[in-house]
Tab-separated table of C-alpha atoms and ligand atoms in Angstrom:
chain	number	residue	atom	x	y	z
A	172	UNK	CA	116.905	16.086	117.710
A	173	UNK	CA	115.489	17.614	120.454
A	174	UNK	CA	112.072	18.866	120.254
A	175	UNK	CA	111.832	23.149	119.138
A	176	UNK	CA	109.662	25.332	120.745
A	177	UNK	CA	108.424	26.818	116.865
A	178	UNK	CA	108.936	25.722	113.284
A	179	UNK	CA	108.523	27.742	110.563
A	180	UNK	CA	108.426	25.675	106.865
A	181	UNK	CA	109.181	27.051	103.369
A	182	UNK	CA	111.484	28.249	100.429
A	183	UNK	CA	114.217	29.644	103.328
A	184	UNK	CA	117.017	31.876	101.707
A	185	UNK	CA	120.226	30.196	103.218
A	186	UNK	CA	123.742	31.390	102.121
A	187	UNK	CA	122.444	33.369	98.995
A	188	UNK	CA	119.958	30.622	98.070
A	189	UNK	CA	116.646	29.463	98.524
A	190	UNK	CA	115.785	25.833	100.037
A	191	UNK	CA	113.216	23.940	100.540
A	192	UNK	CA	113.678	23.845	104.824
A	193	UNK	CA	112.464	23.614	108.094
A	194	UNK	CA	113.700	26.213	110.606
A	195	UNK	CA	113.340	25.367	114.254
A	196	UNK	CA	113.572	28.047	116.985
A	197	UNK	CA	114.366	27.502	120.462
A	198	UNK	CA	114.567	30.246	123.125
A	199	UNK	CA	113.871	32.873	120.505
A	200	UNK	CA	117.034	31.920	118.206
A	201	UNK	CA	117.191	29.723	115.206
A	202	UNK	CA	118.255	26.325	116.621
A	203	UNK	CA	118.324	23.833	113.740
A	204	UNK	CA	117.743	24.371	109.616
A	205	UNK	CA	116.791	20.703	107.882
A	206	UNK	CA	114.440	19.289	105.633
A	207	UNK	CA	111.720	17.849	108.401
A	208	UNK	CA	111.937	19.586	111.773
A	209	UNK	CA	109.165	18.872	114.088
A	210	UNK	CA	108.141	21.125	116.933
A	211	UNK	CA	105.281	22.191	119.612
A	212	UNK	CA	104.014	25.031	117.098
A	213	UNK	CA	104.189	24.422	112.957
A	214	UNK	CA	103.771	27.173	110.891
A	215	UNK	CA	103.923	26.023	107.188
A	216	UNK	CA	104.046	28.180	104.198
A	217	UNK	CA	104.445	25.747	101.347
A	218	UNK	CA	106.178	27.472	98.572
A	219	UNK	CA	106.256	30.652	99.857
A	220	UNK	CA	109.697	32.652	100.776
A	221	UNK	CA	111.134	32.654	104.712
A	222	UNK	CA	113.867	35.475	104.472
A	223	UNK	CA	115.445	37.369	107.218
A	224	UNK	CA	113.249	40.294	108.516
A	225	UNK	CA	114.686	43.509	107.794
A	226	UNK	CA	116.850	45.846	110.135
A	227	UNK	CA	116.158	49.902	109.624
A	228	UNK	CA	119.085	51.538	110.575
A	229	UNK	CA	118.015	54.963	110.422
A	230	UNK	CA	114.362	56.025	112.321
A	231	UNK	CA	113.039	58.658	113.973
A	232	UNK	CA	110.437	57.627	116.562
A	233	UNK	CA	109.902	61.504	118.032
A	234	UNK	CA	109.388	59.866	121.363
A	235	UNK	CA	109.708	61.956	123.843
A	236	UNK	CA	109.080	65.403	122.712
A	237	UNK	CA	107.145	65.399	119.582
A	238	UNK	CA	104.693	62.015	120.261
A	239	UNK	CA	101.784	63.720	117.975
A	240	UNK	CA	103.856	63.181	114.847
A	241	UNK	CA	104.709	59.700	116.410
A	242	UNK	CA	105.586	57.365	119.436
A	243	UNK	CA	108.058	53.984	120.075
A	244	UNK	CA	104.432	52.158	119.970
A	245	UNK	CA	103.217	53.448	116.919
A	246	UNK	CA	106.132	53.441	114.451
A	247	UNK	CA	108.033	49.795	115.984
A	248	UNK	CA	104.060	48.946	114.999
A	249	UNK	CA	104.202	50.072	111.372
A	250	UNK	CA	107.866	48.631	111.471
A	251	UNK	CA	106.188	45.313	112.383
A	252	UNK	CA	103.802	45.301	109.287
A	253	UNK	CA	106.247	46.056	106.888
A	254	UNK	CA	109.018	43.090	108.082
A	255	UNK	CA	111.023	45.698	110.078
A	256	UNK	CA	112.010	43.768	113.154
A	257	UNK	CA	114.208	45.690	114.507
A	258	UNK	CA	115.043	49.481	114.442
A	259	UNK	CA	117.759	52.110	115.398
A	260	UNK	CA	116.274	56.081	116.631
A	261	UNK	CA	117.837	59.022	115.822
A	262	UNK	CA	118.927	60.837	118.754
A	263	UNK	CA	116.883	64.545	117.425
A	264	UNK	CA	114.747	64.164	119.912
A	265	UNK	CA	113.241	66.517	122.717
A	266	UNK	CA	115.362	66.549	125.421
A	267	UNK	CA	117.760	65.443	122.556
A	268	UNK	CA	119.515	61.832	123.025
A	269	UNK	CA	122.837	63.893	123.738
A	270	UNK	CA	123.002	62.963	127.571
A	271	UNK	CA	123.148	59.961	130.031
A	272	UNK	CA	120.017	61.109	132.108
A	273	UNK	CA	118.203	61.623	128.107
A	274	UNK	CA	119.246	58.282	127.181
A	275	UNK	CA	117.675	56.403	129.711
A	276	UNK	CA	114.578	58.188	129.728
A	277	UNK	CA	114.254	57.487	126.130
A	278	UNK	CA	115.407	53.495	127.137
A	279	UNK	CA	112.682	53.552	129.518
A	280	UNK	CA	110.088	54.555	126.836
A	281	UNK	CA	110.923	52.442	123.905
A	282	UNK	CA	110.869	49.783	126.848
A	283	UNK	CA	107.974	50.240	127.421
A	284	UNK	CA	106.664	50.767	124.053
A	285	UNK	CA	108.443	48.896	121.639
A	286	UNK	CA	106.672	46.751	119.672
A	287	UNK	CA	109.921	45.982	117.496
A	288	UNK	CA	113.283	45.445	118.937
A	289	UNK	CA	115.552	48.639	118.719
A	290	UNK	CA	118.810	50.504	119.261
A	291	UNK	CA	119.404	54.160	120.130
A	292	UNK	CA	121.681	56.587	118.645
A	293	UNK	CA	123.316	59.317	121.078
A	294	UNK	CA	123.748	62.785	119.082
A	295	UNK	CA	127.273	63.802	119.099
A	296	UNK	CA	127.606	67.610	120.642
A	297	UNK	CA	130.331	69.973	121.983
A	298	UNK	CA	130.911	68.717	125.688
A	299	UNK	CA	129.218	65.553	124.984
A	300	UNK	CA	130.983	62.547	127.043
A	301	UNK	CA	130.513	59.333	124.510
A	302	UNK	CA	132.640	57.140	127.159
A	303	UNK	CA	129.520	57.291	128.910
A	304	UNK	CA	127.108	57.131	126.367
A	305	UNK	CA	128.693	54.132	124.700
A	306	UNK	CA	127.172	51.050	127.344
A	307	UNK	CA	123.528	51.915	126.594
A	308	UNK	CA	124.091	52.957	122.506
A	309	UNK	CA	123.703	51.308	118.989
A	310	UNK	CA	126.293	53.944	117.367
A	311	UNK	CA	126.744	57.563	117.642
A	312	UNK	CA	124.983	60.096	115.463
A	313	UNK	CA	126.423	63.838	113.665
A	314	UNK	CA	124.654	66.734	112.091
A	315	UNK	CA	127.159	68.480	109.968
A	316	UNK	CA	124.087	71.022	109.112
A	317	UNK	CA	120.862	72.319	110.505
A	318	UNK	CA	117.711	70.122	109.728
A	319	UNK	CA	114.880	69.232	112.661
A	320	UNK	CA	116.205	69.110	116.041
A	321	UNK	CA	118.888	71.540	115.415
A	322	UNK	CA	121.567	69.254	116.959
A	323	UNK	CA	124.360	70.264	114.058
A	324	UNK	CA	127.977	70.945	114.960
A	325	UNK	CA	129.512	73.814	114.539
A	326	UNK	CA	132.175	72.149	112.434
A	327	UNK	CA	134.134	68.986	112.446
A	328	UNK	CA	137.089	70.703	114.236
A	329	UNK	CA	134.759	72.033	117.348
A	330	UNK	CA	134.543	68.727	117.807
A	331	UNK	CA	137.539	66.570	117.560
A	332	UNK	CA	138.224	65.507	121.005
A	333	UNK	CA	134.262	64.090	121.061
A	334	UNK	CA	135.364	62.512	117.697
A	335	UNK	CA	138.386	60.735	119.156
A	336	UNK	CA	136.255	59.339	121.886
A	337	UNK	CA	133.551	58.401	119.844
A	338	UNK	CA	136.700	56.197	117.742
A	339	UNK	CA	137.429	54.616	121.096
A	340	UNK	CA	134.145	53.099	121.974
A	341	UNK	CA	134.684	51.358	118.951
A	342	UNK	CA	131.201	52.423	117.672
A	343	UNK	CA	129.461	53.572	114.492
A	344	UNK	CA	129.078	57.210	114.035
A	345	UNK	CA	126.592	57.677	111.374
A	346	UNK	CA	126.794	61.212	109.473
A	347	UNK	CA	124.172	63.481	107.980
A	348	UNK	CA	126.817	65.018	105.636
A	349	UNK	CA	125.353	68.311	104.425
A	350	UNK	CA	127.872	71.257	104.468
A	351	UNK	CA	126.053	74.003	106.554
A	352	UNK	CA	128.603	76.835	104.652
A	353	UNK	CA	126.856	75.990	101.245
A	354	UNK	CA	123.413	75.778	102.247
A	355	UNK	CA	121.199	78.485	100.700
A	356	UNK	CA	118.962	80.698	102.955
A	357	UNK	CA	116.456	81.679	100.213
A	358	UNK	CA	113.423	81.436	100.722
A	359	UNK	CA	111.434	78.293	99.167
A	360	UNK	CA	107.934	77.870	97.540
A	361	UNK	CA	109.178	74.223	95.534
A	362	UNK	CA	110.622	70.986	95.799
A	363	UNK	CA	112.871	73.082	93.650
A	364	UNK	CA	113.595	75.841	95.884
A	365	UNK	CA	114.190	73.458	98.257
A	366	UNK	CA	116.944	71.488	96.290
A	367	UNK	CA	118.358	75.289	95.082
A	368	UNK	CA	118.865	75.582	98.935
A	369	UNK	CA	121.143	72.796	99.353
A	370	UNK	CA	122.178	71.637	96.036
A	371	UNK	CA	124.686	68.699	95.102
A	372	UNK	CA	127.706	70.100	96.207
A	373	UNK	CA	126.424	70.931	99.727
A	374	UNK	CA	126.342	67.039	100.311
A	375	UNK	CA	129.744	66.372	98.418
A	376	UNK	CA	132.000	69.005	99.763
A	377	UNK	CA	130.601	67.419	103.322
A	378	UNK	CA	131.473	63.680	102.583
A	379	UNK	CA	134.651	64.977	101.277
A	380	UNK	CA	135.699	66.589	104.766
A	381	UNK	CA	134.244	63.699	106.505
A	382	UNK	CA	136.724	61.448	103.929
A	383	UNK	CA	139.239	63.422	104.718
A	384	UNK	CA	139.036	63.948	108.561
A	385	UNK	CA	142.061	61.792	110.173
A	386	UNK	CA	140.580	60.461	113.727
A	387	UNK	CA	142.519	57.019	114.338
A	388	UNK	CA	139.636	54.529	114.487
A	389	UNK	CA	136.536	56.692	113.461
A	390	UNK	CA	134.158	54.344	112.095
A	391	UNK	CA	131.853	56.761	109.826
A	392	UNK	CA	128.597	55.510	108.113
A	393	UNK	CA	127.729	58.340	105.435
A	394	UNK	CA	123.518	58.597	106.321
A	395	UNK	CA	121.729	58.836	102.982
A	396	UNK	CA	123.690	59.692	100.237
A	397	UNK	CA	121.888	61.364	97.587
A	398	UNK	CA	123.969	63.446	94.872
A	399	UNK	CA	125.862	61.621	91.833
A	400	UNK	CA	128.787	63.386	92.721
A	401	UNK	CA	129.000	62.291	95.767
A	402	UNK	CA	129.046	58.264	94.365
A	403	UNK	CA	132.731	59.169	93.734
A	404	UNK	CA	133.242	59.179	97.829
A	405	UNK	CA	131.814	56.388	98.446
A	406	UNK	CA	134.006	53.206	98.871
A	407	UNK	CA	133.996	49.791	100.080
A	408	UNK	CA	135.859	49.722	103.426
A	409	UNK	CA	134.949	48.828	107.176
A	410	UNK	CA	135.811	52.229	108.567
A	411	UNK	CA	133.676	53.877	106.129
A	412	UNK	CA	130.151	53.086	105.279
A	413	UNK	CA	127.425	54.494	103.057
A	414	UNK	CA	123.521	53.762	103.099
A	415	UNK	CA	120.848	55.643	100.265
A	416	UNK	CA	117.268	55.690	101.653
A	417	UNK	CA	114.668	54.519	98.991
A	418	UNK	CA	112.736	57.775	98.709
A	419	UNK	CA	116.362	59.141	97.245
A	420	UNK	CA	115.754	55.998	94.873
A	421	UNK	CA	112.114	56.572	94.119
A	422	UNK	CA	111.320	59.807	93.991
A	423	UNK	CA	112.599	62.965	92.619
A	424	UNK	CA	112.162	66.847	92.430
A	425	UNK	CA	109.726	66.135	89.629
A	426	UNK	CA	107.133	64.720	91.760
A	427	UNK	CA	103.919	66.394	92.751
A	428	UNK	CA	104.803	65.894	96.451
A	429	UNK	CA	104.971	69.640	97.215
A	430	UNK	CA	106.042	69.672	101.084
A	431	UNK	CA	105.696	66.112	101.505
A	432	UNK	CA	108.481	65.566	99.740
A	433	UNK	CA	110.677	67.941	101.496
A	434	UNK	CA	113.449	66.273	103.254
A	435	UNK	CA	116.955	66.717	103.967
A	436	UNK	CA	118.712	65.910	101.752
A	437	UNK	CA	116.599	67.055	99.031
A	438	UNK	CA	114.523	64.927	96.603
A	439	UNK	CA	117.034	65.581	93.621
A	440	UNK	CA	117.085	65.201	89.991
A	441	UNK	CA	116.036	61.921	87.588
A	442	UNK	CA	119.791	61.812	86.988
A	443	UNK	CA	121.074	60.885	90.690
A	444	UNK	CA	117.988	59.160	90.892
A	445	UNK	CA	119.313	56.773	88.194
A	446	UNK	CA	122.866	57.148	89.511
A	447	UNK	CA	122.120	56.082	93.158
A	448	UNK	CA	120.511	52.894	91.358
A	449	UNK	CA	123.044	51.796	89.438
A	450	UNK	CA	125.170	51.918	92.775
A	451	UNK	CA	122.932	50.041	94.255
A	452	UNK	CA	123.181	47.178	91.865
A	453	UNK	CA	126.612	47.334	91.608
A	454	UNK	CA	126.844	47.036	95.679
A	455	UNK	CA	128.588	50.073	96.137
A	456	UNK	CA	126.160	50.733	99.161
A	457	UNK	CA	126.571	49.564	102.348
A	458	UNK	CA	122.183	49.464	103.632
A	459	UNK	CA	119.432	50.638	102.371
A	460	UNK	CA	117.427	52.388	105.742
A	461	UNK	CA	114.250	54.840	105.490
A	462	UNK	CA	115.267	57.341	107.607
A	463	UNK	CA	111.414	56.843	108.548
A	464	UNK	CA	110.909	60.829	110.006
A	465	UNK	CA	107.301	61.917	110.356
A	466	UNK	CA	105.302	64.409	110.049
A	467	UNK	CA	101.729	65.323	110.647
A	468	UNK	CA	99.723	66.163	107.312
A	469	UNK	CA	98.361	69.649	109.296
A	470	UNK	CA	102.374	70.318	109.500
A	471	UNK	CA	103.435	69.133	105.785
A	472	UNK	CA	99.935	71.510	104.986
A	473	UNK	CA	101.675	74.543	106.458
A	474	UNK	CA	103.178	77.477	103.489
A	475	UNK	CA	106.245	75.564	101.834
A	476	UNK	CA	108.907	77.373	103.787
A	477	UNK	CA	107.508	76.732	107.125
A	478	UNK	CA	106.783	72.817	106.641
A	479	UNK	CA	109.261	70.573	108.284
A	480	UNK	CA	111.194	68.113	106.431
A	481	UNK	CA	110.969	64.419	106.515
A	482	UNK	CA	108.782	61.643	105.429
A	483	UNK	CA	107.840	58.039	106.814
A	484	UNK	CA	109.087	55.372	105.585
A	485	UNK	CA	109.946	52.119	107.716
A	486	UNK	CA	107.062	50.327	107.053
A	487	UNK	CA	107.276	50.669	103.618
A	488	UNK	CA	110.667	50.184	102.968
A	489	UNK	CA	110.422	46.550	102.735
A	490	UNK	CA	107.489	46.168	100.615
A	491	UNK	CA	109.123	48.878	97.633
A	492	UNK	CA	112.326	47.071	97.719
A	493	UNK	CA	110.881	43.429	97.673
A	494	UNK	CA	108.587	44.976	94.137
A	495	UNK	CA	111.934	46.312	93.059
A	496	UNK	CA	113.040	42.418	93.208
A	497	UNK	CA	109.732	41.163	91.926
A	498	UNK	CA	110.618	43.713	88.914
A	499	UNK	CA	113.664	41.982	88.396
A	500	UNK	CA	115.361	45.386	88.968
A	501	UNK	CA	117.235	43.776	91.851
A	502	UNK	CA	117.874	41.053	92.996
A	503	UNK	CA	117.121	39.225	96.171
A	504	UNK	CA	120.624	38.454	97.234
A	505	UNK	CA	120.937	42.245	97.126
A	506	UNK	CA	117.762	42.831	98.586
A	507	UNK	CA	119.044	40.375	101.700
A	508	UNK	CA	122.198	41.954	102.040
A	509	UNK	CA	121.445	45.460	102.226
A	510	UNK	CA	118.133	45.173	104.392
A	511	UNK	CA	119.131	42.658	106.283
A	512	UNK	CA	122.551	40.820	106.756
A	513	UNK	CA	124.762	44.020	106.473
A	514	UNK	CA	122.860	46.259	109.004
A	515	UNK	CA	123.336	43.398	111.500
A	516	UNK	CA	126.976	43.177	110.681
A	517	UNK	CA	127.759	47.150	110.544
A	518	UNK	CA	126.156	47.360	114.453
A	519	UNK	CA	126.836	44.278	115.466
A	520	UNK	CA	123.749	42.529	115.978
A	521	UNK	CA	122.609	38.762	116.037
A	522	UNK	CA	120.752	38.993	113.491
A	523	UNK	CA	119.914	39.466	109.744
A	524	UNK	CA	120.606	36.274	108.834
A	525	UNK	CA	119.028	32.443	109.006
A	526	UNK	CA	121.710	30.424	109.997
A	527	UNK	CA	122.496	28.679	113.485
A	528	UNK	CA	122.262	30.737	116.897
A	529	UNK	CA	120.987	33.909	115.238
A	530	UNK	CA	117.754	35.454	116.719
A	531	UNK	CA	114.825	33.798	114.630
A	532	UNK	CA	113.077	37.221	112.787
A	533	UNK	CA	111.841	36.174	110.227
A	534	UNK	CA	108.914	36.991	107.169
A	535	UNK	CA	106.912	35.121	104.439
A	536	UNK	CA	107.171	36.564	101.678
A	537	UNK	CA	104.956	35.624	97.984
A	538	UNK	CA	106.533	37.696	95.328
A	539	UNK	CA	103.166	37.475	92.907
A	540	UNK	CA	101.451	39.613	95.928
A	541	UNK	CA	101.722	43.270	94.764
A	542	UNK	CA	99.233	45.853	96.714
A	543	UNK	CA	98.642	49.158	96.180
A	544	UNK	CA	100.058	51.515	98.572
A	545	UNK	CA	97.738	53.192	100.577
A	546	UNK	CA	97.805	55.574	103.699
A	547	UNK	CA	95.069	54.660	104.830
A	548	UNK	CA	96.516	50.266	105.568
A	549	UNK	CA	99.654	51.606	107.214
A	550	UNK	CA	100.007	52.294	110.926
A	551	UNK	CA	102.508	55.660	111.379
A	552	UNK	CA	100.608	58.005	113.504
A	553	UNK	CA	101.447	60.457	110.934
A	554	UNK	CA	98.662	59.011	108.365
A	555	UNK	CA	100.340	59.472	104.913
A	556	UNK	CA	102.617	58.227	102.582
A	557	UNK	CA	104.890	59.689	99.911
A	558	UNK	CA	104.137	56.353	98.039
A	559	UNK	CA	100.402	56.766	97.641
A	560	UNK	CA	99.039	54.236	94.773
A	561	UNK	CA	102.280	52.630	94.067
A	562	UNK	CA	103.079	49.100	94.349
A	563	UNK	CA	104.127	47.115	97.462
A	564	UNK	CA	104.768	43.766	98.420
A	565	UNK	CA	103.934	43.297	101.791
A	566	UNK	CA	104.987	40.404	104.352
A	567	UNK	CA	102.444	37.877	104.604
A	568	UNK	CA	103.884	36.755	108.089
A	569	UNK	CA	106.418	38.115	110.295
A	570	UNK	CA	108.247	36.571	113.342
A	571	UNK	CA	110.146	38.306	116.132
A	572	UNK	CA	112.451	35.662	117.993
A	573	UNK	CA	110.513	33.361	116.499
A	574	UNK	CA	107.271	34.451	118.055
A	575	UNK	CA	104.431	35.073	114.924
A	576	UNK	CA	103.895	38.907	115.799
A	577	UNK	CA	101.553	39.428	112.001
A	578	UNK	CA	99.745	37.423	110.231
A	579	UNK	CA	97.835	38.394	106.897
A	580	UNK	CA	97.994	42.513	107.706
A	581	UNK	CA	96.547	41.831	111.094
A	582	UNK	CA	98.879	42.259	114.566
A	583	UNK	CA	98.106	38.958	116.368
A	584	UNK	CA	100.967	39.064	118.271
A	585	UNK	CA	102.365	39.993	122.208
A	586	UNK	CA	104.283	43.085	121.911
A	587	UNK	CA	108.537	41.842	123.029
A	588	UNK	CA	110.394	44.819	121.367
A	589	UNK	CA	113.664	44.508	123.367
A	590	UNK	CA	116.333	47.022	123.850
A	591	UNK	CA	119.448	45.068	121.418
A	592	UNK	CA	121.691	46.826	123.348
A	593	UNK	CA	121.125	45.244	126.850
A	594	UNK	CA	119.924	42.322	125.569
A	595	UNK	CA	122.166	41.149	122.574
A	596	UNK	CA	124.740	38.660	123.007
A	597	UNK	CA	127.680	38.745	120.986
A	598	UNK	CA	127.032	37.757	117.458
A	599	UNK	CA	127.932	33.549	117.105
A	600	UNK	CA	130.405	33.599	114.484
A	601	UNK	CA	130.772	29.690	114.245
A	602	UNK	CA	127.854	29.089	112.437
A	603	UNK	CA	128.245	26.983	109.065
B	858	LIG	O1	114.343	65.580	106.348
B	858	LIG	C1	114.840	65.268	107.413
B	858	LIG	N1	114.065	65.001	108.468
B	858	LIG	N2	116.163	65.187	107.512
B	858	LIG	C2	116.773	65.012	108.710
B	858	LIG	O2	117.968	64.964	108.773
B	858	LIG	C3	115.970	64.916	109.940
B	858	LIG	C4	114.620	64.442	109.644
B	858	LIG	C5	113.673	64.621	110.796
B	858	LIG	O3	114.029	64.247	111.920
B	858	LIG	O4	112.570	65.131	110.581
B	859	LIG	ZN1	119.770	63.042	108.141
B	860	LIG	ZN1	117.263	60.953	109.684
């Protein structure tokens, strides 16, 4: 065998199990898996875990427009850290990702800046043209209510024509389904307020519509479902997708979070908390994603009704769900396929997987490592987490194309985010 450029030696997690292996990259992609691989650079782990780095499907990197809260550098850097590889921005933006001329600009950036690779989302709008979007986008992205940016349609029928061309691009057109009708305008002091504003049925009676909407083709991916009723909508299907975030897991109305845990949708009750869980262990989800949206802590300090909603999450979305396996709540085939293998699949990327041809992003993972959670060892420009003092498990190593970009909490990388867009070739399905 010819000689590989980088090997990277441990317990790898190939189809569903975990083998003692050699992986050898070439070029940046994962060019033979065997039991002794030699190569220029060996990186060997011993018993340690090589799994798939993870893909977040739902980020918002506020860059351009709102680069105090945070930029492509900055959060693709935290993404880094916490085995994120790759990432996919939200188009609620300012100018918003809604236009060719916005699109690039925002390419140009994350170019420029990306530490991580990454997709964009274009936000769907009245008069939008998604024909022309479509070369340079991940998927397409819909606000069915008001929440930052302000990019929410008026209603699903306003938009129908956009809808049909979004279905012919063939691309993913993720949802934030909140029904704007049933949102209450009162005004908030509490997490509670705040869920009284848009309660369960808000979200429902929105995935409902969505179900029901009849656009030939329409690929919809439900963002962050959070009510128990609205488990009854969600189904197993390729045209129809679902993803829960794990602060909807995690965290609940109950918490002392005060503004920092107001987000859309709302933090809700222990009961959908539990709910969501059990869905996710019976793999009615499709991904897990963060919906990483930050927030500076002089913002999230404002009265309750005037601070914006959102909280960070993609570099710590790894390291909860890897404790969740470590706590035998899940378990690592589950853990692979919603962080990893099924966000490549849904968008279409190379990767997510180690098997033959795919791009080599990897981590090292040692399930007996639990740390605490702490602001102040993350890297969002925003400075604060909602998981404060809980327990993580954090990536010992992580590899980007098969180049080592951390090592031991410390960057000691080159920064290579790449646009997966313009740079992807089609997915190798041959691979054993
Ligand atoms: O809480 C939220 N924050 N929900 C959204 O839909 C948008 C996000 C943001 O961009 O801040
Ligand atoms: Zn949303
Ligand atoms: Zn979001």
């Amino acid at each position: 065998m010819s000689s590989m450029d980088v090997v990277v030696k441990g317990k790898c997690y190939v189809e569903g199990r975990l083998y003692d292996r050699c992986i050898g990259v070439v070029d940046g992609r994962i060019a033979a898996i065997g039991a002794n691989i030699d190569g220029e650079r060996v990186y060997d782990f011993g018993g340690k875990l090589i799994l798939p780095s993870a893909v977040d499907a739902h980020v918002h990197m506020r860059d351009p427009g709102a680069t105090h809260k945070e930029d492509f550098a900055t959060g693709s850097l935290a993404a880094l850290h916490g085995g994120v590889t790759c990432v996919m921005d939200m188009p609620n933006t300012d100018p918003p990702t809604t236009t060719v001329a916005a699109l690039r600009e925002k390419a140009n950036i994350a170019a420029a800046k990306s530490y991580s690779d990454f997709g964009l989302f274009a936000g769907v709008a009245q008069g939008c043209d998604p024909a022309a979007l479509s070369a340079g986008v991940i998927g397409f992205k819909m606000y069915m209510a008001g929440t930052t940016g302000n990019l929410h349609v008026p209603s699903l029928e306003s938009i129908r024509n956009e809808l049909a061309e979004v279905a012919s691009t063939g691309k993913v057109l993720a949802v934030h389904a909140e029904n704007e009708a049933l949102r209450g305008k009162g005004a908030e002091k509490s997490l509670g307020d705040h869920l009284r504003n848009r309660p369960n049925e808000c979200e429902t009676s929105a995935i409902r519509k969505l179900n029901n909407l009849a656009v030939p083709g329409l690929k919809t991916h439900v963002c962050h479902v959070s009510a128990k009723e609205s488990l009854r909508f969600v189904s197993k299907s390729k045209e129809r997708t679902f993803e829960v975030t794990p602060h909807h897991l995690l965290l609940d109305q109950d918490s002392k979070l005060s503004t920092y845990g107001k987000v859309n949708p709302p933090l809700r009750n222990r009961r959908d908390r539990q709910a969501l869980f059990n869905a996710l262990k019976e793999d009615l989800f499709t991904i897990v994603a963060s919906d990483h949206a930050p927030h500076t802590i002089e913002e999230k300090e404002e009265d309750f009704d005037f601070a914006p909603c959102g909280m960070p999450g993609v570099e710590t979305i790894v390291p909860l769900m890897l404790q969740l396996v470590r706590d035998r709540h899940i378990s690592i085939q589950t853990f692979v396929r919603v962080l990893c293998e099924r966000p490549a699949e849904l968008f279409g990327l190379n990767k997510g997987r180690l098997c033959l041809y795919r791009d080599a992003d990897i981590m090292i993972v040692d399930l007996m490592k639990s740390t605490e959670i702490k602001a102040d060892r993350l890297h969002s420009r925003c400075a604060w987490t909602p998981y404060e003092g809980m327990s993580g498990i954090f990536p010992k190593a992580v590899f980007l194309r098969g180049e080592i970009m951390i090592e031991d909490g410390a960057w000691i990388g080159e920064r290579a985010g790449r646009n997966v867009v313009e740079s992807q070739r089609k997915p190798v399905e041959a691979e054993a």
